[in-house]
PDB file of C-alpha atoms in Angstrom:
ATOM      1  CA  UNK A  18      -8.044   7.677 -12.732  1.00 59.00           C
ATOM      2  CA  UNK A  19     -11.225   5.580 -12.892  1.00 89.00           C
ATOM      3  CA  UNK A  20     -10.762   3.890  -9.523  1.00 95.00           C
ATOM      4  CA  UNK A  21     -10.153   7.162  -7.699  1.00 96.00           C
ATOM      5  CA  UNK A  22     -13.200   8.611  -9.402  1.00 96.00           C
ATOM      6  CA  UNK A  23     -15.329   5.649  -8.361  1.00 97.00           C
ATOM      7  CA  UNK A  24     -14.145   5.988  -4.763  1.00 98.00           C
ATOM      8  CA  UNK A  25     -14.977   9.694  -4.775  1.00 98.00           C
ATOM      9  CA  UNK A  26     -18.478   9.045  -6.094  1.00 98.00           C
ATOM     10  CA  UNK A  27     -19.186   6.463  -3.401  1.00 98.00           C
ATOM     11  CA  UNK A  28     -17.889   8.703  -0.645  1.00 98.00           C
ATOM     12  CA  UNK A  29     -19.762  11.762  -1.847  1.00 98.00           C
ATOM     13  CA  UNK A  30     -22.983   9.740  -1.917  1.00 98.00           C
ATOM     14  CA  UNK A  31     -22.562   9.198   1.845  1.00 98.00           C
ATOM     15  CA  UNK A  32     -22.362  12.905   2.709  1.00 98.00           C
ATOM     16  CA  UNK A  33     -24.135  13.723   5.961  1.00 97.00           C
ATOM     17  CA  UNK A  34     -24.731  17.417   6.600  1.00 95.00           C
ATOM     18  CA  UNK A  35     -25.522  16.951  10.291  1.00 95.00           C
ATOM     19  CA  UNK A  36     -22.326  15.020  10.957  1.00 97.00           C
ATOM     20  CA  UNK A  37     -20.280  17.595   9.055  1.00 97.00           C
ATOM     21  CA  UNK A  38     -21.047  20.103  11.808  1.00 95.00           C
ATOM     22  CA  UNK A  39     -20.044  17.612  14.499  1.00 97.00           C
ATOM     23  CA  UNK A  40     -16.809  16.637  12.737  1.00 97.00           C
ATOM     24  CA  UNK A  41     -15.737  20.250  12.219  1.00 96.00           C
ATOM     25  CA  UNK A  42     -16.044  20.860  15.943  1.00 96.00           C
ATOM     26  CA  UNK A  43     -14.504  17.536  16.981  1.00 96.00           C
ATOM     27  CA  UNK A  44     -11.452  17.931  14.753  1.00 96.00           C
ATOM     28  CA  UNK A  45     -10.801  21.542  15.835  1.00 95.00           C
ATOM     29  CA  UNK A  46     -11.215  23.375  12.526  1.00 95.00           C
ATOM     30  CA  UNK A  47     -11.622  26.930  13.817  1.00 94.00           C
ATOM     31  CA  UNK A  48      -8.964  29.534  13.154  1.00 94.00           C
ATOM     32  CA  UNK A  49      -5.972  28.979  15.417  1.00 93.00           C
ATOM     33  CA  UNK A  50      -6.833  25.323  16.065  1.00 95.00           C
ATOM     34  CA  UNK A  51      -4.816  22.373  14.781  1.00 96.00           C
ATOM     35  CA  UNK A  52      -7.397  21.345  12.155  1.00 95.00           C
ATOM     36  CA  UNK A  53      -8.039  24.847  10.839  1.00 95.00           C
ATOM     37  CA  UNK A  54      -9.564  24.845   7.370  1.00 94.00           C
ATOM     38  CA  UNK A  55     -10.144  21.096   7.093  1.00 97.00           C
ATOM     39  CA  UNK A  56     -13.304  20.070   5.257  1.00 98.00           C
ATOM     40  CA  UNK A  57     -15.569  17.070   5.828  1.00 98.00           C
ATOM     41  CA  UNK A  58     -18.371  15.061   4.272  1.00 98.00           C
ATOM     42  CA  UNK A  59     -19.547  13.629   7.612  1.00 98.00           C
ATOM     43  CA  UNK A  60     -18.702  10.001   6.813  1.00 99.00           C
ATOM     44  CA  UNK A  61     -18.038   7.518   9.632  1.00 98.00           C
ATOM     45  CA  UNK A  62     -14.812   5.510   9.894  1.00 98.00           C
ATOM     46  CA  UNK A  63     -16.649   2.167   9.423  1.00 98.00           C
ATOM     47  CA  UNK A  64     -18.124   3.511   6.172  1.00 98.00           C
ATOM     48  CA  UNK A  65     -14.692   4.659   5.015  1.00 99.00           C
ATOM     49  CA  UNK A  66     -13.199   1.280   5.899  1.00 98.00           C
ATOM     50  CA  UNK A  67     -15.882  -0.581   3.949  1.00 98.00           C
ATOM     51  CA  UNK A  68     -15.105   1.369   0.792  1.00 98.00           C
ATOM     52  CA  UNK A  69     -11.338   1.124   1.318  1.00 98.00           C
ATOM     53  CA  UNK A  70     -11.518  -2.664   1.622  1.00 98.00           C
ATOM     54  CA  UNK A  71     -13.369  -2.964  -1.668  1.00 97.00           C
ATOM     55  CA  UNK A  72     -10.919  -0.873  -3.657  1.00 97.00           C
ATOM     56  CA  UNK A  73      -7.444  -1.583  -2.272  1.00 98.00           C
ATOM     57  CA  UNK A  74      -6.758  -4.648  -4.426  1.00 95.00           C
ATOM     58  CA  UNK A  75      -6.216  -2.930  -7.764  1.00 93.00           C
ATOM     59  CA  UNK A  76      -5.841   0.810  -7.266  1.00 97.00           C
ATOM     60  CA  UNK A  77      -2.542   2.407  -8.310  1.00 97.00           C
ATOM     61  CA  UNK A  78      -0.272   4.762  -6.377  1.00 98.00           C
ATOM     62  CA  UNK A  79      -1.185   7.546  -8.804  1.00 97.00           C
ATOM     63  CA  UNK A  80      -4.867   7.092  -8.008  1.00 98.00           C
ATOM     64  CA  UNK A  81      -4.190   6.839  -4.275  1.00 98.00           C
ATOM     65  CA  UNK A  82      -2.296  10.119  -4.536  1.00 98.00           C
ATOM     66  CA  UNK A  83      -5.470  11.748  -5.870  1.00 98.00           C
ATOM     67  CA  UNK A  84      -7.279  10.602  -2.731  1.00 98.00           C
ATOM     68  CA  UNK A  85      -4.666  11.546  -0.135  1.00 98.00           C
ATOM     69  CA  UNK A  86      -4.230  15.008  -1.645  1.00 98.00           C
ATOM     70  CA  UNK A  87      -7.974  15.687  -1.689  1.00 98.00           C
ATOM     71  CA  UNK A  88      -9.420  18.640   0.239  1.00 98.00           C
ATOM     72  CA  UNK A  89     -11.987  16.425   2.008  1.00 98.00           C
ATOM     73  CA  UNK A  90     -10.783  14.733   5.187  1.00 99.00           C
ATOM     74  CA  UNK A  91     -12.607  11.417   4.694  1.00 99.00           C
ATOM     75  CA  UNK A  92     -11.280  11.100   1.150  1.00 99.00           C
ATOM     76  CA  UNK A  93      -7.734  11.428   2.441  1.00 99.00           C
ATOM     77  CA  UNK A  94      -8.492   8.874   5.152  1.00 99.00           C
ATOM     78  CA  UNK A  95      -9.744   6.466   2.497  1.00 99.00           C
ATOM     79  CA  UNK A  96      -6.474   6.814   0.597  1.00 99.00           C
ATOM     80  CA  UNK A  97      -4.357   6.155   3.663  1.00 99.00           C
ATOM     81  CA  UNK A  98      -6.500   3.199   4.759  1.00 99.00           C
ATOM     82  CA  UNK A  99      -6.190   1.716   1.272  1.00 99.00           C
ATOM     83  CA  UNK A 100      -2.411   1.847   1.740  1.00 99.00           C
ATOM     84  CA  UNK A 101      -2.662   0.007   5.067  1.00 99.00           C
ATOM     85  CA  UNK A 102      -4.702  -2.779   3.469  1.00 99.00           C
ATOM     86  CA  UNK A 103      -2.306  -2.994   0.538  1.00 98.00           C
ATOM     87  CA  UNK A 104       0.624  -3.225   2.939  1.00 98.00           C
ATOM     88  CA  UNK A 105      -1.003  -5.982   4.977  1.00 97.00           C
ATOM     89  CA  UNK A 106      -1.622  -8.139   1.899  1.00 97.00           C
ATOM     90  CA  UNK A 107       1.698  -7.491   0.114  1.00 96.00           C
ATOM     91  CA  UNK A 108       5.035  -9.282  -0.029  1.00 90.00           C
ATOM     92  CA  UNK A 109       8.279  -7.692   1.185  1.00 85.00           C
ATOM     93  CA  UNK A 110       9.319  -5.890  -2.011  1.00 89.00           C
ATOM     94  CA  UNK A 111       5.911  -4.272  -2.455  1.00 96.00           C
ATOM     95  CA  UNK A 112       5.865  -3.364   1.236  1.00 98.00           C
ATOM     96  CA  UNK A 113       9.045  -1.363   0.756  1.00 97.00           C
ATOM     97  CA  UNK A 114       7.360   0.526  -2.090  1.00 98.00           C
ATOM     98  CA  UNK A 115       4.307   1.277   0.082  1.00 98.00           C
ATOM     99  CA  UNK A 116       6.533   2.376   2.991  1.00 98.00           C
ATOM    100  CA  UNK A 117       8.427   4.778   0.715  1.00 98.00           C
ATOM    101  CA  UNK A 118       5.258   6.062  -0.943  1.00 99.00           C
ATOM    102  CA  UNK A 119       3.622   6.727   2.420  1.00 99.00           C
ATOM    103  CA  UNK A 120       6.610   8.678   3.743  1.00 99.00           C
ATOM    104  CA  UNK A 121       6.849  10.697   0.541  1.00 99.00           C
ATOM    105  CA  UNK A 122       3.165  11.632   0.684  1.00 99.00           C
ATOM    106  CA  UNK A 123       2.512  12.800   4.224  1.00 98.00           C
ATOM    107  CA  UNK A 124       1.157  16.249   3.414  1.00 97.00           C
ATOM    108  CA  UNK A 125      -2.424  14.950   3.503  1.00 98.00           C
ATOM    109  CA  UNK A 126      -1.865  13.127   6.791  1.00 98.00           C
ATOM    110  CA  UNK A 127      -2.702  16.231   8.766  1.00 97.00           C
ATOM    111  CA  UNK A 128      -4.891  15.262  11.681  1.00 98.00           C
ATOM    112  CA  UNK A 129      -4.529  12.809  14.528  1.00 98.00           C
ATOM    113  CA  UNK A 130      -6.976  10.215  13.180  1.00 98.00           C
ATOM    114  CA  UNK A 131      -5.252  10.110   9.797  1.00 99.00           C
ATOM    115  CA  UNK A 132      -1.945   9.546  11.595  1.00 99.00           C
ATOM    116  CA  UNK A 133      -3.171   7.032  14.151  1.00 99.00           C
ATOM    117  CA  UNK A 134      -5.126   4.850  11.723  1.00 99.00           C
ATOM    118  CA  UNK A 135      -2.282   4.495   9.244  1.00 99.00           C
ATOM    119  CA  UNK A 136       1.260   5.132  10.468  1.00 99.00           C
ATOM    120  CA  UNK A 137       1.919   2.171  12.745  1.00 99.00           C
ATOM    121  CA  UNK A 138       0.391  -0.225  10.219  1.00 99.00           C
ATOM    122  CA  UNK A 139       2.860   0.880   7.544  1.00 99.00           C
ATOM    123  CA  UNK A 140       5.861   2.677   9.034  1.00 99.00           C
ATOM    124  CA  UNK A 141       5.699   0.811  12.337  1.00 99.00           C
ATOM    125  CA  UNK A 142       5.328  -2.636  10.817  1.00 98.00           C
ATOM    126  CA  UNK A 143       8.084  -1.969   8.283  1.00 98.00           C
ATOM    127  CA  UNK A 144      10.705  -0.700  10.733  1.00 98.00           C
ATOM    128  CA  UNK A 145       9.837  -3.531  13.131  1.00 98.00           C
ATOM    129  CA  UNK A 146      11.162  -5.969  10.540  1.00 97.00           C
ATOM    130  CA  UNK A 147      13.804  -3.678   9.027  1.00 97.00           C
ATOM    131  CA  UNK A 148      15.766  -2.251  11.943  1.00 97.00           C
ATOM    132  CA  UNK A 149      18.109  -0.280   9.720  1.00 98.00           C
ATOM    133  CA  UNK A 150      15.141   1.901   8.751  1.00 98.00           C
ATOM    134  CA  UNK A 151      14.296   2.936  12.323  1.00 98.00           C
ATOM    135  CA  UNK A 152      16.384   6.064  11.904  1.00 98.00           C
ATOM    136  CA  UNK A 153      13.430   7.556  10.027  1.00 99.00           C
ATOM    137  CA  UNK A 154      11.512   7.659  13.320  1.00 99.00           C
ATOM    138  CA  UNK A 155      14.155   9.914  14.855  1.00 99.00           C
ATOM    139  CA  UNK A 156      14.175  12.126  11.788  1.00 99.00           C
ATOM    140  CA  UNK A 157      10.400  12.496  11.997  1.00 99.00           C
ATOM    141  CA  UNK A 158      10.575  13.219  15.734  1.00 99.00           C
ATOM    142  CA  UNK A 159      12.775  16.236  14.981  1.00 98.00           C
ATOM    143  CA  UNK A 160      10.523  17.532  12.208  1.00 98.00           C
ATOM    144  CA  UNK A 161       8.870  20.915  12.588  1.00 97.00           C
ATOM    145  CA  UNK A 162       5.610  19.316  11.460  1.00 98.00           C
ATOM    146  CA  UNK A 163       3.301  18.300  14.318  1.00 98.00           C
ATOM    147  CA  UNK A 164       1.850  15.331  12.445  1.00 99.00           C
ATOM    148  CA  UNK A 165       5.235  13.929  11.437  1.00 99.00           C
ATOM    149  CA  UNK A 166       6.273  14.123  15.073  1.00 99.00           C
ATOM    150  CA  UNK A 167       3.130  12.241  16.100  1.00 99.00           C
ATOM    151  CA  UNK A 168       3.904   9.623  13.433  1.00 99.00           C
ATOM    152  CA  UNK A 169       7.356   9.129  14.982  1.00 99.00           C
ATOM    153  CA  UNK A 170       5.998   7.994  18.343  1.00 99.00           C
ATOM    154  CA  UNK A 171       2.778   6.206  17.298  1.00 99.00           C
ATOM    155  CA  UNK A 172       4.753   4.157  14.759  1.00 99.00           C
ATOM    156  CA  UNK A 173       6.611   2.467  17.622  1.00 99.00           C
ATOM    157  CA  UNK A 174       3.441   0.602  18.619  1.00 99.00           C
ATOM    158  CA  UNK A 175       4.273  -2.665  16.783  1.00 99.00           C
ATOM    159  CA  UNK A 176       7.669  -2.743  18.519  1.00 99.00           C
ATOM    160  CA  UNK A 177       6.020  -2.301  21.902  1.00 99.00           C
ATOM    161  CA  UNK A 178       3.801  -5.314  21.221  1.00 98.00           C
ATOM    162  CA  UNK A 179       6.986  -7.308  20.571  1.00 98.00           C
ATOM    163  CA  UNK A 180       8.459  -6.024  23.856  1.00 98.00           C
ATOM    164  CA  UNK A 181      11.020  -3.881  22.040  1.00 99.00           C
ATOM    165  CA  UNK A 182      10.860  -0.668  24.042  1.00 99.00           C
ATOM    166  CA  UNK A 183      14.110   1.153  23.273  1.00 98.00           C
ATOM    167  CA  UNK A 184      12.878   3.305  20.401  1.00 99.00           C
ATOM    168  CA  UNK A 185       9.612   4.185  22.147  1.00 99.00           C
ATOM    169  CA  UNK A 186      11.482   5.353  25.237  1.00 99.00           C
ATOM    170  CA  UNK A 187      14.107   7.250  23.248  1.00 99.00           C
ATOM    171  CA  UNK A 188      11.560   9.081  21.121  1.00 99.00           C
ATOM    172  CA  UNK A 189       9.341   9.747  24.125  1.00 99.00           C
ATOM    173  CA  UNK A 190      12.284  11.450  25.797  1.00 98.00           C
ATOM    174  CA  UNK A 191      12.945  13.542  22.685  1.00 98.00           C
ATOM    175  CA  UNK A 192       9.327  14.718  22.692  1.00 98.00           C
ATOM    176  CA  UNK A 193       8.929  15.443  26.411  1.00 97.00           C
ATOM    177  CA  UNK A 194       9.529  19.151  25.871  1.00 94.00           C
ATOM    178  CA  UNK A 195       7.055  19.473  23.015  1.00 97.00           C
ATOM    179  CA  UNK A 196       4.478  22.234  23.490  1.00 96.00           C
ATOM    180  CA  UNK A 197       1.422  20.594  21.895  1.00 97.00           C
ATOM    181  CA  UNK A 198      -0.985  18.423  23.859  1.00 97.00           C
ATOM    182  CA  UNK A 199      -1.500  16.131  20.848  1.00 98.00           C
ATOM    183  CA  UNK A 200       2.123  15.069  21.276  1.00 99.00           C
ATOM    184  CA  UNK A 201       1.762  14.838  25.057  1.00 98.00           C
ATOM    185  CA  UNK A 202      -1.228  12.522  24.557  1.00 98.00           C
ATOM    186  CA  UNK A 203       0.504  10.375  21.923  1.00 99.00           C
ATOM    187  CA  UNK A 204       3.601   9.915  24.080  1.00 99.00           C
ATOM    188  CA  UNK A 205       1.441   9.075  27.099  1.00 99.00           C
ATOM    189  CA  UNK A 206      -0.537   6.584  25.028  1.00 99.00           C
ATOM    190  CA  UNK A 207       2.600   4.749  23.875  1.00 99.00           C
ATOM    191  CA  UNK A 208       4.086   4.778  27.378  1.00 99.00           C
ATOM    192  CA  UNK A 209       0.843   3.266  28.663  1.00 99.00           C
ATOM    193  CA  UNK A 210       1.225   0.523  26.051  1.00 99.00           C
ATOM    194  CA  UNK A 211       4.767  -0.082  27.307  1.00 99.00           C
ATOM    195  CA  UNK A 212       3.344  -0.447  30.804  1.00 98.00           C
ATOM    196  CA  UNK A 213       0.841  -3.042  29.595  1.00 98.00           C
ATOM    197  CA  UNK A 214       3.790  -5.153  28.467  1.00 98.00           C
ATOM    198  CA  UNK A 215       6.172  -4.399  31.347  1.00 98.00           C
ATOM    199  CA  UNK A 216       5.089  -2.068  34.140  1.00 98.00           C
ATOM    200  CA  UNK A 217       8.598  -1.948  35.590  1.00 98.00           C
ATOM    201  CA  UNK A 218       9.971  -0.464  32.365  1.00 99.00           C
ATOM    202  CA  UNK A 219       7.320   2.251  32.524  1.00 99.00           C
ATOM    203  CA  UNK A 220       8.014   2.937  36.201  1.00 98.00           C
ATOM    204  CA  UNK A 221      11.732   3.305  35.526  1.00 98.00           C
ATOM    205  CA  UNK A 222      11.109   5.777  32.698  1.00 98.00           C
ATOM    206  CA  UNK A 223       8.690   7.833  34.780  1.00 98.00           C
ATOM    207  CA  UNK A 224      10.985   7.891  37.792  1.00 97.00           C
ATOM    208  CA  UNK A 225      13.915   9.057  35.666  1.00 97.00           C
ATOM    209  CA  UNK A 226      11.919  11.784  33.909  1.00 98.00           C
ATOM    210  CA  UNK A 227       9.324  12.794  36.491  1.00 96.00           C
ATOM    211  CA  UNK A 228      10.557  16.395  36.677  1.00 95.00           C
ATOM    212  CA  UNK A 229      10.160  17.043  32.948  1.00 96.00           C
ATOM    213  CA  UNK A 230       7.237  14.871  31.872  1.00 97.00           C
ATOM    214  CA  UNK A 231       4.108  16.892  30.944  1.00 97.00           C
ATOM    215  CA  UNK A 232       1.104  16.282  33.181  1.00 97.00           C
ATOM    216  CA  UNK A 233      -1.051  15.088  30.286  1.00 98.00           C
ATOM    217  CA  UNK A 234       1.612  12.560  29.291  1.00 98.00           C
ATOM    218  CA  UNK A 235       1.878  11.387  32.882  1.00 98.00           C
ATOM    219  CA  UNK A 236      -1.877  10.974  33.285  1.00 98.00           C
ATOM    220  CA  UNK A 237      -2.187   8.983  30.064  1.00 98.00           C
ATOM    221  CA  UNK A 238       0.799   6.780  30.889  1.00 98.00           C
ATOM    222  CA  UNK A 239      -0.348   5.718  34.370  1.00 98.00           C
ATOM    223  CA  UNK A 240      -3.963   4.861  33.529  1.00 97.00           C
ATOM    224  CA  UNK A 241      -3.411   1.109  34.005  1.00 96.00           C
ATOM    225  CA  UNK A 242      -1.742   1.467  37.408  1.00 97.00           C
ATOM    226  CA  UNK A 243      -3.737   0.986  40.584  1.00 96.00           C
ATOM    227  CA  UNK A 244      -5.303   4.021  42.222  1.00 96.00           C
ATOM    228  CA  UNK A 245      -2.719   4.476  44.959  1.00 96.00           C
ATOM    229  CA  UNK A 246       0.211   4.241  42.547  1.00 96.00           C
ATOM    230  CA  UNK A 247      -1.411   6.710  40.162  1.00 96.00           C
ATOM    231  CA  UNK A 248      -1.924   9.107  43.044  1.00 95.00           C
ATOM    232  CA  UNK A 249       1.700   8.707  44.064  1.00 95.00           C
ATOM    233  CA  UNK A 250       2.965   9.717  40.632  1.00 95.00           C
ATOM    234  CA  UNK A 251       0.582  12.654  40.372  1.00 95.00           C
ATOM    235  CA  UNK A 252       1.834  13.999  43.708  1.00 92.00           C
ATOM    236  CA  UNK A 253       5.504  13.840  42.735  1.00 85.00           C
TER     237      UNK A 253
END
């Protein structure tokens, strides 16, 4: 486990006690909040990325597992970012292995930044090119785990960029009745991305679901519309 140990030493060296306080508040770690109990070293994302990029070339899945199961948030983020860099630089067969490993090791992916910085770059990119695997998105959307549900919608991002909207719209509809605002925001974010590609597709979805769409989702989704159109949707 030498590589994992080296990563841990570098990360621990960057501990910032002042930022720890900020991160604990920002990521909602109080009792009853979604990040309850999470622990931090106060390390910025650019610092985590710099370390991840230096180690991803020759670190094994076993060593990555040490990182993504670690109690410290930034250590887990490092592990998941390493996987995204490995995926980007790998050939198809290895990409399948990374896709499977990621999905089998989601327990440490337990906050919105961990999800958003990793899932679409692995799950999203893989199912974009392997349509038969898209069923996993629907399985995740029906999970009882908040973060797996967020993965299901954010992972559709690469498809949106290719103007493939069907799965985004289907999963958005499945999640419209979700109770958590982190899902409302994620769905709204992806719908906004749909609108960037084709505003008429977004309008059609909103018009068909206007009576059930959460207000947060609606507000996020219409951000790129002009002021009068935004106002029109908010008054419906």
